[in-house]
Short mmCIF file of C-alpha atoms in Angstrom, two decimals:
data_model
loop_
_atom_site.label_atom_id
_atom_site.label_comp_id
_atom_site.label_asym_id
_atom_site.label_seq_id
_atom_site.Cartn_x
_atom_site.Cartn_y
_atom_site.Cartn_z
CA UNK A 1 -67.52 -6.82 29.44
CA UNK A 2 -66.32 -3.47 28.00
CA UNK A 3 -64.15 -3.83 25.31
CA UNK A 4 -62.15 -1.06 26.59
CA UNK A 5 -61.48 -3.64 29.76
CA UNK A 6 -60.59 -6.89 27.16
CA UNK A 7 -58.53 -4.53 25.76
CA UNK A 8 -56.85 -3.23 28.64
CA UNK A 9 -56.26 -6.96 29.77
CA UNK A 10 -54.55 -8.19 26.72
CA UNK A 11 -52.21 -5.31 27.20
CA UNK A 12 -50.65 -6.13 30.49
CA UNK A 13 -50.76 -9.76 29.30
CA UNK A 14 -48.63 -9.15 26.36
CA UNK A 15 -46.09 -7.02 28.91
CA UNK A 16 -46.28 -9.50 31.42
CA UNK A 17 -45.12 -12.14 28.76
CA UNK A 18 -42.39 -9.47 27.39
CA UNK A 19 -40.89 -9.12 30.63
CA UNK A 20 -40.38 -12.96 31.49
CA UNK A 21 -38.56 -12.42 28.35
CA UNK A 22 -36.60 -10.31 28.97
CA UNK A 23 -35.60 -12.45 32.30
CA UNK A 24 -34.94 -15.31 30.37
CA UNK A 25 -32.73 -13.32 28.34
CA UNK A 26 -30.52 -11.37 31.19
CA UNK A 27 -30.48 -14.91 32.70
CA UNK A 28 -28.91 -16.30 29.68
CA UNK A 29 -26.07 -13.67 29.65
CA UNK A 30 -25.39 -14.45 33.36
CA UNK A 31 -21.86 -15.41 33.14
CA UNK A 32 -21.86 -18.81 35.14
CA UNK A 33 -18.63 -18.79 37.98
CA UNK A 34 -17.93 -22.05 39.98
CA UNK A 35 -18.12 -22.51 43.21
CA UNK A 36 -14.31 -22.51 43.93
CA UNK A 37 -12.35 -20.23 41.21
CA UNK A 38 -8.95 -21.53 40.74
CA UNK A 39 -6.12 -18.35 40.26
CA UNK A 40 -3.12 -18.90 38.80
CA UNK A 41 -0.12 -18.69 40.30
CA UNK A 42 2.20 -15.41 40.28
CA UNK A 43 6.06 -15.34 40.65
CA UNK A 44 7.70 -12.57 42.68
CA UNK A 45 10.55 -11.29 41.86
CA UNK A 46 12.07 -12.17 45.74
CA UNK A 47 11.82 -15.86 43.82
CA UNK A 48 14.64 -14.92 41.26
CA UNK A 49 18.60 -14.99 41.38
CA UNK A 50 20.17 -11.01 40.83
CA UNK A 51 20.95 -12.09 38.08
CA UNK A 52 17.34 -13.10 36.57
CA UNK A 53 16.22 -10.05 38.45
CA UNK A 54 18.63 -7.23 36.08
CA UNK A 55 17.95 -9.47 33.09
CA UNK A 56 14.29 -9.64 32.99
CA UNK A 57 13.51 -6.56 34.63
CA UNK A 58 16.60 -3.65 34.05
CA UNK A 59 16.77 -3.06 37.71
CA UNK A 60 18.07 -5.15 40.37
CA UNK A 61 15.79 -6.67 43.28
CA UNK A 62 16.45 -3.50 45.88
CA UNK A 63 15.78 -1.00 43.26
CA UNK A 64 12.35 -2.78 42.21
CA UNK A 65 11.47 -2.82 45.81
CA UNK A 66 12.87 1.05 45.80
CA UNK A 67 9.66 1.45 43.90
CA UNK A 68 7.55 -0.35 45.15
CA UNK A 69 7.77 1.29 48.05
CA UNK A 70 7.04 4.50 45.77
CA UNK A 71 4.90 4.43 44.00
CA UNK A 72 2.43 2.05 46.64
CA UNK A 73 0.26 4.83 47.50
CA UNK A 74 -0.37 5.08 43.52
CA UNK A 75 -0.68 1.97 43.18
CA UNK A 76 -2.54 -0.19 45.72
CA UNK A 77 -6.13 -1.44 44.71
CA UNK A 78 -9.06 0.33 46.25
CA UNK A 79 -11.20 -3.19 45.41
CA UNK A 80 -11.42 -5.18 48.61
CA UNK A 81 -10.57 -8.80 46.59
CA UNK A 82 -8.43 -10.72 48.39
CA UNK A 83 -6.75 -11.60 44.71
CA UNK A 84 -6.42 -7.92 43.76
CA UNK A 85 -2.70 -7.28 42.41
CA UNK A 86 -0.27 -6.91 44.89
CA UNK A 87 1.60 -4.09 42.94
CA UNK A 88 5.39 -5.24 43.15
CA UNK A 89 3.46 -7.51 40.94
CA UNK A 90 2.40 -4.57 39.45
CA UNK A 91 5.83 -2.63 39.63
CA UNK A 92 7.57 -5.50 37.59
CA UNK A 93 4.70 -6.54 35.22
CA UNK A 94 5.15 -2.56 33.50
CA UNK A 95 8.93 -3.24 33.77
CA UNK A 96 9.26 -6.60 31.91
CA UNK A 97 7.22 -4.64 29.07
CA UNK A 98 9.68 -2.04 29.10
CA UNK A 99 12.67 -4.31 29.06
CA UNK A 100 10.71 -6.53 26.58
CA UNK A 101 8.23 -4.29 24.00
CA UNK A 102 6.13 -7.73 24.26
CA UNK A 103 3.30 -7.89 25.76
CA UNK A 104 3.22 -11.55 25.37
CA UNK A 105 6.42 -11.99 26.77
CA UNK A 106 5.41 -9.92 30.02
CA UNK A 107 1.97 -11.69 30.51
CA UNK A 108 4.16 -15.09 30.22
CA UNK A 109 6.61 -13.50 32.91
CA UNK A 110 4.87 -12.63 35.46
CA UNK A 111 2.11 -15.85 35.87
CA UNK A 112 -1.18 -15.63 36.43
CA UNK A 113 -1.56 -12.23 34.50
CA UNK A 114 -3.41 -11.13 31.01
CA UNK A 115 -3.13 -9.15 28.92
CA UNK A 116 -5.50 -6.32 29.53
CA UNK A 117 -4.65 -6.50 33.23
CA UNK A 118 -1.23 -6.00 32.30
CA UNK A 119 -2.10 -2.56 30.00
CA UNK A 120 -4.04 -1.52 33.09
CA UNK A 121 -0.84 -2.02 35.04
CA UNK A 122 1.06 -0.64 32.55
CA UNK A 123 -0.82 3.08 32.88
CA UNK A 124 -1.48 2.98 36.38
CA UNK A 125 2.20 2.43 36.80
CA UNK A 126 3.08 5.70 33.80
CA UNK A 127 1.09 7.60 35.64
CA UNK A 128 2.61 6.85 39.09
CA UNK A 129 6.41 7.61 37.95
CA UNK A 130 5.62 10.94 35.85
CA UNK A 131 3.91 12.28 38.84
CA UNK A 132 7.76 12.21 39.98
CA UNK A 133 9.63 12.85 36.90
CA UNK A 134 11.13 15.99 38.35
CA UNK A 135 12.80 13.74 41.11
CA UNK A 136 15.16 12.04 38.71
CA UNK A 137 15.24 14.92 35.59
CA UNK A 138 16.26 17.69 36.90
CA UNK A 139 18.48 20.63 35.05
CA UNK A 140 21.49 21.23 37.24
CA UNK A 141 21.93 24.76 38.28
CA UNK A 142 24.92 26.58 35.65
CA UNK A 143 27.40 27.17 38.09
CA UNK A 144 30.25 29.44 36.20
CA UNK A 145 34.13 26.93 36.13
CA UNK A 146 37.91 28.48 37.02
CA UNK A 147 39.20 26.35 33.93
CA UNK A 148 38.66 23.56 32.12
CA UNK A 149 40.46 20.04 31.66
CA UNK A 150 43.34 18.86 29.85
CA UNK A 151 41.95 17.16 26.57
CA UNK A 152 38.61 18.22 27.27
CA UNK A 153 35.66 20.81 25.43
CA UNK A 154 35.79 23.80 27.65
CA UNK A 155 32.19 24.52 29.76
CA UNK A 156 30.08 21.80 28.66
CA UNK A 157 26.48 22.17 31.05
CA UNK A 158 24.81 19.52 29.22
CA UNK A 159 24.42 17.59 25.38
CA UNK A 160 22.16 17.84 23.72
CA UNK A 161 20.42 15.28 20.63
CA UNK A 162 16.74 13.89 19.73
CA UNK A 163 15.52 10.50 19.87
CA UNK A 164 13.56 9.01 17.64
CA UNK A 165 10.82 6.76 19.08
CA UNK A 166 8.62 4.47 16.59
CA UNK A 167 4.78 4.32 16.76
CA UNK A 168 1.61 3.09 15.24
CA UNK A 169 0.26 5.17 12.44
CA UNK A 170 -2.16 7.80 14.53
CA UNK A 171 -5.30 8.44 13.07
CA UNK A 172 -5.28 12.27 13.16
CA UNK A 173 -2.45 14.56 11.20
CA UNK A 174 -0.79 11.49 9.87
CA UNK A 175 1.41 13.55 7.68
CA UNK A 176 2.78 14.95 10.96
CA UNK A 177 4.53 12.28 12.27
CA UNK A 178 6.25 10.29 9.82
CA UNK A 179 9.97 11.04 9.98
CA UNK A 180 12.82 11.87 7.95
CA UNK A 181 13.67 8.42 7.64
CA UNK A 182 9.77 7.54 6.43
CA UNK A 183 7.99 6.45 9.68
CA UNK A 184 5.50 7.15 12.42
CA UNK A 185 7.86 8.28 15.16
CA UNK A 186 7.82 10.91 18.38
CA UNK A 187 10.80 13.39 18.04
CA UNK A 188 12.17 13.20 21.72
CA UNK A 189 14.91 15.98 23.00
CA UNK A 190 17.02 15.01 24.98
CA UNK A 191 19.79 16.24 26.74
CA UNK A 192 22.87 14.57 29.29
CA UNK A 193 25.97 14.82 31.60
CA UNK A 194 29.28 13.71 30.45
CA UNK A 195 27.96 10.88 32.77
CA UNK A 196 25.25 9.85 30.71
CA UNK A 197 22.52 10.76 33.18
CA UNK A 198 19.64 12.33 31.32
CA UNK A 199 18.62 15.89 32.88
CA UNK A 200 16.38 17.82 30.11
CA UNK A 201 13.43 15.60 28.20
CA UNK A 202 10.85 16.78 25.75
CA UNK A 203 8.94 14.30 24.80
CA UNK A 204 5.70 16.30 22.93
CA UNK A 205 6.60 17.02 18.97
CA UNK A 206 5.68 14.56 16.43
CA UNK A 207 8.46 12.74 14.15
CA UNK A 208 8.19 15.19 11.44
CA UNK A 209 9.17 18.24 13.65
CA UNK A 210 12.72 19.41 13.06
CA UNK A 211 14.96 19.57 16.37
CA UNK A 212 16.18 23.01 15.56
CA UNK A 213 12.25 23.27 16.45
CA UNK A 214 11.74 21.81 19.43
CA UNK A 215 14.58 23.00 21.44
CA UNK A 216 13.51 26.50 20.04
CA UNK A 217 9.75 26.41 22.24
CA UNK A 218 11.23 23.97 25.14
CA UNK A 219 11.28 25.67 28.05
CA UNK A 220 14.65 24.80 28.79
CA UNK A 221 15.79 27.45 25.51
CA UNK A 222 13.51 29.96 27.81
CA UNK A 223 15.54 29.26 30.49
CA UNK A 224 19.17 29.28 28.84
CA UNK A 225 18.20 32.37 26.57
CA UNK A 226 17.24 34.36 30.33
CA UNK A 227 20.29 33.10 31.80
CA UNK A 228 24.08 34.75 31.64
CA UNK A 229 26.09 32.54 31.48
CA UNK A 230 29.75 32.36 31.57
CA UNK A 231 31.99 30.14 30.22
CA UNK A 232 28.60 27.71 29.74
CA UNK A 233 27.20 26.09 27.78
CA UNK A 234 25.10 22.90 25.76
CA UNK A 235 27.12 20.63 22.98
CA UNK A 236 24.82 19.45 20.32
CA UNK A 237 25.16 18.59 16.64
CA UNK A 238 24.69 20.56 12.99
CA UNK A 239 21.38 20.00 13.46
CA UNK A 240 20.81 23.03 15.71
CA UNK A 241 21.33 26.47 15.81
CA UNK A 242 24.20 27.82 16.95
CA UNK A 243 23.86 29.73 19.72
CA UNK A 244 25.54 31.84 22.69
CA UNK A 245 24.34 28.77 25.56
CA UNK A 246 25.23 26.05 22.57
CA UNK A 247 28.32 24.99 20.67
CA UNK A 248 27.75 23.18 17.30
CA UNK A 249 29.95 22.20 14.63
CA UNK A 250 31.52 24.27 12.07
CA UNK A 251 30.54 23.14 9.21
CA UNK A 252 33.38 23.90 6.88
CA UNK A 253 37.27 24.25 8.87
CA UNK A 254 39.89 25.48 7.70
CA UNK A 255 42.41 25.77 10.54
CA UNK A 256 44.02 23.78 12.27
CA UNK A 257 41.88 25.48 14.99
CA UNK A 258 39.02 24.28 13.76
CA UNK A 259 39.55 21.27 13.04
CA UNK A 260 40.75 20.39 17.33
CA UNK A 261 37.99 22.43 17.71
CA UNK A 262 35.06 20.06 15.95
CA UNK A 263 37.60 17.09 16.91
CA UNK A 264 37.08 17.46 20.36
CA UNK A 265 33.18 18.52 19.69
CA UNK A 266 32.59 15.05 18.25
CA UNK A 267 34.57 13.56 21.66
CA UNK A 268 32.36 15.07 23.99
CA UNK A 269 29.13 14.54 21.44
CA UNK A 270 29.64 10.62 21.92
CA UNK A 271 28.45 10.32 25.49
CA UNK A 272 24.90 11.48 23.98
CA UNK A 273 24.40 8.98 21.07
CA UNK A 274 26.04 5.97 24.23
CA UNK A 275 23.40 7.17 26.59
CA UNK A 276 21.27 7.41 23.52
CA UNK A 277 21.73 3.46 22.55
CA UNK A 278 22.17 2.10 26.21
CA UNK A 279 18.61 3.39 26.62
CA UNK A 280 17.28 1.47 23.38
CA UNK A 281 19.00 -1.20 24.59
CA UNK A 282 18.26 -1.37 27.53
CA UNK A 283 14.19 -1.03 27.22
CA UNK A 284 13.08 -2.32 24.29
CA UNK A 285 10.88 -0.73 23.71
CA UNK A 286 12.14 1.92 22.57
CA UNK A 287 13.46 0.43 19.64
CA UNK A 288 12.47 0.22 16.29
CA UNK A 289 14.22 -3.39 15.21
CA UNK A 290 11.30 -4.63 17.64
CA UNK A 291 8.41 -3.21 16.09
CA UNK A 292 6.73 0.67 16.62
CA UNK A 293 4.57 1.02 19.79
CA UNK A 294 0.90 0.86 19.43
CA UNK A 295 0.20 3.62 21.28
CA UNK A 296 -1.58 6.85 20.92
CA UNK A 297 1.53 9.85 20.76
CA UNK A 298 0.49 10.67 24.63
CA UNK A 299 0.99 7.42 25.64
CA UNK A 300 4.37 6.84 23.45
CA UNK A 301 5.94 10.31 25.74
CA UNK A 302 4.84 8.74 28.43
CA UNK A 303 6.49 5.28 28.11
CA UNK A 304 9.36 7.37 26.73
CA UNK A 305 9.81 9.89 29.91
CA UNK A 306 9.29 6.30 32.55
CA UNK A 307 12.33 4.14 30.54
CA UNK A 308 14.52 8.12 31.45
CA UNK A 309 13.67 7.72 34.41
CA UNK A 310 14.68 3.96 34.94
CA UNK A 311 17.76 5.05 33.16
CA UNK A 312 19.23 7.00 35.27
CA UNK A 313 17.80 4.76 38.84
CA UNK A 314 19.96 2.47 37.29
CA UNK A 315 23.13 4.31 36.06
CA UNK A 316 23.01 6.01 39.84
CA UNK A 317 23.21 2.73 40.90
CA UNK A 318 25.96 1.80 38.83
CA UNK A 319 23.30 -1.73 37.04
CA UNK A 320 25.64 -3.46 34.21
CA UNK A 321 23.23 -3.98 31.09
CA UNK A 322 22.11 -8.21 31.96
CA UNK A 323 21.32 -8.61 28.59
CA UNK A 324 18.62 -11.44 27.33
CA UNK A 325 20.15 -14.42 25.53
CA UNK A 326 20.20 -13.84 21.95
CA UNK A 327 20.05 -10.51 22.89
CA UNK A 328 22.87 -8.49 21.40
CA UNK A 329 24.96 -4.65 22.21
CA UNK A 330 25.42 -2.79 18.53
CA UNK A 331 26.50 0.71 18.94
CA UNK A 332 25.01 3.45 16.69
CA UNK A 333 21.43 1.15 16.06
CA UNK A 334 18.01 3.28 14.85
CA UNK A 335 20.38 6.24 14.11
CA UNK A 336 18.64 9.76 13.97
CA UNK A 337 16.48 10.64 11.25
CA UNK A 338 17.47 13.99 11.00
CA UNK A 339 19.95 14.49 8.97
CA UNK A 340 22.46 16.97 10.60
CA UNK A 341 22.75 20.21 8.30
CA UNK A 342 23.03 22.78 9.79
CA UNK A 343 19.44 24.75 9.31
CA UNK A 344 20.10 27.98 6.78
CA UNK A 345 16.99 29.61 7.34
CA UNK A 346 18.22 30.30 11.19
CA UNK A 347 19.89 33.71 11.50
CA UNK A 348 23.24 33.83 13.59
CA UNK A 349 24.10 36.50 16.06
CA UNK A 350 27.40 37.98 15.53
CA UNK A 351 28.03 37.04 19.57
CA UNK A 352 26.83 33.20 19.17
CA UNK A 353 29.48 33.12 16.84
CA UNK A 354 32.09 35.69 18.42
CA UNK A 355 31.92 32.78 21.38
CA UNK A 356 33.07 30.30 19.66
CA UNK A 357 35.84 31.85 18.25
CA UNK A 358 37.02 32.80 21.70
CA UNK A 359 36.84 28.81 22.04
CA UNK A 360 38.72 27.73 18.66
CA UNK A 361 41.47 30.21 19.96
CA UNK A 362 41.66 28.07 23.13
CA UNK A 363 42.47 25.07 21.53
CA UNK A 364 44.44 27.04 18.67
CA UNK A 365 47.03 28.23 21.46
CA UNK A 366 47.10 24.40 23.17
CA UNK A 367 49.02 23.46 19.61
CA UNK A 368 51.57 25.63 19.91
#
């Protein structure tokens, strides 16, 4: 037998040995599944009382059922497995996380869902709700008013402010997310009406971004700059510049009319502060005292938008905030980290000053 034939035979023998070894390794990697797998039972929100549902999910049974129906097309599992997660489990798992801010609590309460499955449920829920944001958060069409109620700030179209949501330090551009109180956050712009319903949200800017810059780069500012508002405006604190459609406090009031203007302005703007406090109490994941959100900035913005939508749903159904045991409502917790100081670099137009002067004149006349 020639040397070439012997060499070829040896090569074939080695290759067959290698294949046998690979098959043995693959067989060792195979995961053993018992013939009859045991699945943990999953509880349903329908088995709970109305009080328990409100405390756990921050929504009532009818609202949760409505969400399951509306989001069902997006959350329905495409797998044909008999133990795929139902839509109701995905919705209630996400709601429990938003209400508590803890994956561990959400995993325990929904019984039978792992933390990785919980993460997938949350991602699907946020995506589905974000697609429907325009149904629940809408800015009203400006309609001129004939007059104003006695004892209130006239012509209020909405209340403008910001809310910082803490998050873990991002891996890229970390300093941009560090706010004035030296923790990492997203600066969320919020506009609500006099009833506390959220009518506009801008959720995409890091914590170091000033309130005025967020407003100037928003679609809301472009909309109001191009509109001809007759006696209507937003109200904002001193971190925003005075505009014809945005009334801010007078920094140094020097007359009874200006003091009355500031007092009425502060009273009207208190609704926004109450709304932000209620939002954090209803959805603990937004409150820094419950810890920073361990997600990317984009995911944190999705979470905030979802909480705003759910807040409006709860408000429209007049749902009470039923706090869990050990929780308490604290006014003004985790205040806005940006100091409310008038921005000196923004040039205020004479037209904006004239609009504010006319409002001050109204208050001066009401005092006489």
